CSV table of C-alpha atoms in Angstrom, one decimal:
chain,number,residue,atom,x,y,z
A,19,UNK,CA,125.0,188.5,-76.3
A,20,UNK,CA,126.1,191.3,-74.0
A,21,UNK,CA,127.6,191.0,-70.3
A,22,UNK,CA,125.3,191.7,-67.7
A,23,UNK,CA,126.1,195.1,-66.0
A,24,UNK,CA,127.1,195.3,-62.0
A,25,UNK,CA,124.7,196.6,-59.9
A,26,UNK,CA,125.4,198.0,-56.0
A,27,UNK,CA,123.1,198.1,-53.4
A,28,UNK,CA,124.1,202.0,-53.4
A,29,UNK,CA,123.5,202.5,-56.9
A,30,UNK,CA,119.8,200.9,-56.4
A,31,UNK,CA,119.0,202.9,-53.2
A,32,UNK,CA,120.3,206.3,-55.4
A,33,UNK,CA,118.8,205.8,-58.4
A,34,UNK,CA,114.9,205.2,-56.6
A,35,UNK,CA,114.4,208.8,-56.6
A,36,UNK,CA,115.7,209.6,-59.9
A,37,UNK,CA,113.1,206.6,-61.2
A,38,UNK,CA,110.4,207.9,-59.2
A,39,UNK,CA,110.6,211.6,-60.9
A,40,UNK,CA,110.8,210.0,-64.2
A,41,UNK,CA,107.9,207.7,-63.8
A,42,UNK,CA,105.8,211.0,-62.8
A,43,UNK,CA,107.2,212.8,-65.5
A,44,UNK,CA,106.7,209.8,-67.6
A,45,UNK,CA,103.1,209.5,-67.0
A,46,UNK,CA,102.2,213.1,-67.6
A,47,UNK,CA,104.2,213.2,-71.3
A,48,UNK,CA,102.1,209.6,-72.1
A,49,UNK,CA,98.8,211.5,-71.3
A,50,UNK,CA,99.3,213.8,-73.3
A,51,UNK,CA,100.6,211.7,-75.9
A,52,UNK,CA,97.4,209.6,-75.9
A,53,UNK,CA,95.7,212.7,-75.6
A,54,UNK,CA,97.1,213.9,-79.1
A,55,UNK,CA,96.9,210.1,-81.0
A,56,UNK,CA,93.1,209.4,-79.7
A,57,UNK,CA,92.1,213.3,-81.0
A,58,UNK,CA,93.8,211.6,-84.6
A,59,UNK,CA,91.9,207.6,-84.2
A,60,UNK,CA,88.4,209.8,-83.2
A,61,UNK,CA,88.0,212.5,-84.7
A,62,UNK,CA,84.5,213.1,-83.5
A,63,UNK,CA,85.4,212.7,-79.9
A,64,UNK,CA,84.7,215.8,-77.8
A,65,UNK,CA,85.9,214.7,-74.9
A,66,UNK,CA,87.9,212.4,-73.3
A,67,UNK,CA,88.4,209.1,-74.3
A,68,UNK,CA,85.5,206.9,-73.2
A,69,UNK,CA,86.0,204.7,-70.0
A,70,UNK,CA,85.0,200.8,-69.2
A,71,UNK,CA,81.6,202.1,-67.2
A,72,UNK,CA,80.7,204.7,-69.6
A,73,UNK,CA,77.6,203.1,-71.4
A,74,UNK,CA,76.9,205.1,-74.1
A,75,UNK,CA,79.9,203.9,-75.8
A,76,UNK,CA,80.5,200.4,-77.4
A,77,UNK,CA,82.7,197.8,-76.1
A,78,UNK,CA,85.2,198.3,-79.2
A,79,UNK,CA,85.6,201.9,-78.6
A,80,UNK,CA,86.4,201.0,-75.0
A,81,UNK,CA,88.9,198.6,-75.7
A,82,UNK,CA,90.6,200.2,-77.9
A,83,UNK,CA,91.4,203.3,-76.1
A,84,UNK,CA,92.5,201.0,-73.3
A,85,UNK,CA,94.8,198.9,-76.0
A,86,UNK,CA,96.0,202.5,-77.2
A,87,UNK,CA,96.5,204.0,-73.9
A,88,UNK,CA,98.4,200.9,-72.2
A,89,UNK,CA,100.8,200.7,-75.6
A,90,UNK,CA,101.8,204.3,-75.2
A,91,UNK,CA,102.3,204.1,-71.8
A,92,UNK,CA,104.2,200.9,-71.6
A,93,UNK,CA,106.8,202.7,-74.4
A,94,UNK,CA,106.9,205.9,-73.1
A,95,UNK,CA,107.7,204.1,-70.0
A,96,UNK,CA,110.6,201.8,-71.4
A,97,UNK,CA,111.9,204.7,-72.6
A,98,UNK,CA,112.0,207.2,-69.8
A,99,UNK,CA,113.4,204.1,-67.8
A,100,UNK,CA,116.0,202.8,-70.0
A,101,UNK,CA,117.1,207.0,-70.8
A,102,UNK,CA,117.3,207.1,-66.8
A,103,UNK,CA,119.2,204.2,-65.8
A,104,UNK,CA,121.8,205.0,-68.9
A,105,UNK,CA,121.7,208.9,-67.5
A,106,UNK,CA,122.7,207.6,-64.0
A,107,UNK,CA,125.3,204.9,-64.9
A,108,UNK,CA,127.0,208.0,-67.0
A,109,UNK,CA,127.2,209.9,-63.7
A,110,UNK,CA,127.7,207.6,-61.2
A,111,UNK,CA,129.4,204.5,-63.5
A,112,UNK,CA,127.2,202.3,-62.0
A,113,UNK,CA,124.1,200.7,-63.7
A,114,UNK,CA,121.1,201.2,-61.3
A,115,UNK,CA,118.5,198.0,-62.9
A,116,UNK,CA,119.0,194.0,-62.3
């Protein structure tokens, strides 16, 4: 078990801006990502990956572009996050989370 890291009020308040710019920058590297991996699941696919109100596709498709998309997302996310916060306490000596 490891001891829980201090966290300031400042340290909070700084970091928002540094999260925000890495959740944007986040986002556009998962797209991408999922871009790349879906062009690998479907080969066929032409164009983008189908949506929930697209008909001509079936359900499964659908579901698991979504499952694909929210799983790359979600890690690309934890990773960008956790690379921040570690990023900020190495510059500031304060951990930004909690």
């Amino acid at each position: 078990m490891t001891a829980e890291k201090q966290t300031s009020r400042t340290a909070k308040i700084l970091y928002r801006p540094w999260g925000l710019i890495g959740s944007v920058i986040g986002g556009v590297i998962a797209g991408q990502l999922f871009q790349q991996v879906w062009k690998r699941v479907d080969p066929e696919a032409t164009q983008d990956p189908p949506k929930p109100l697209q008909s001509e596709y079936r359900l499964r498709k659908i579901l698991l572009a979504a499952m694909l998309q929210g799983a790359i997302f979600s890690v690309v996310r934890a990773l960008i996050d956790r690379g921040g916060a570690r990023a900020f306490e190495r510059w500031t000596g304060e951990w930004p989370g909690d």
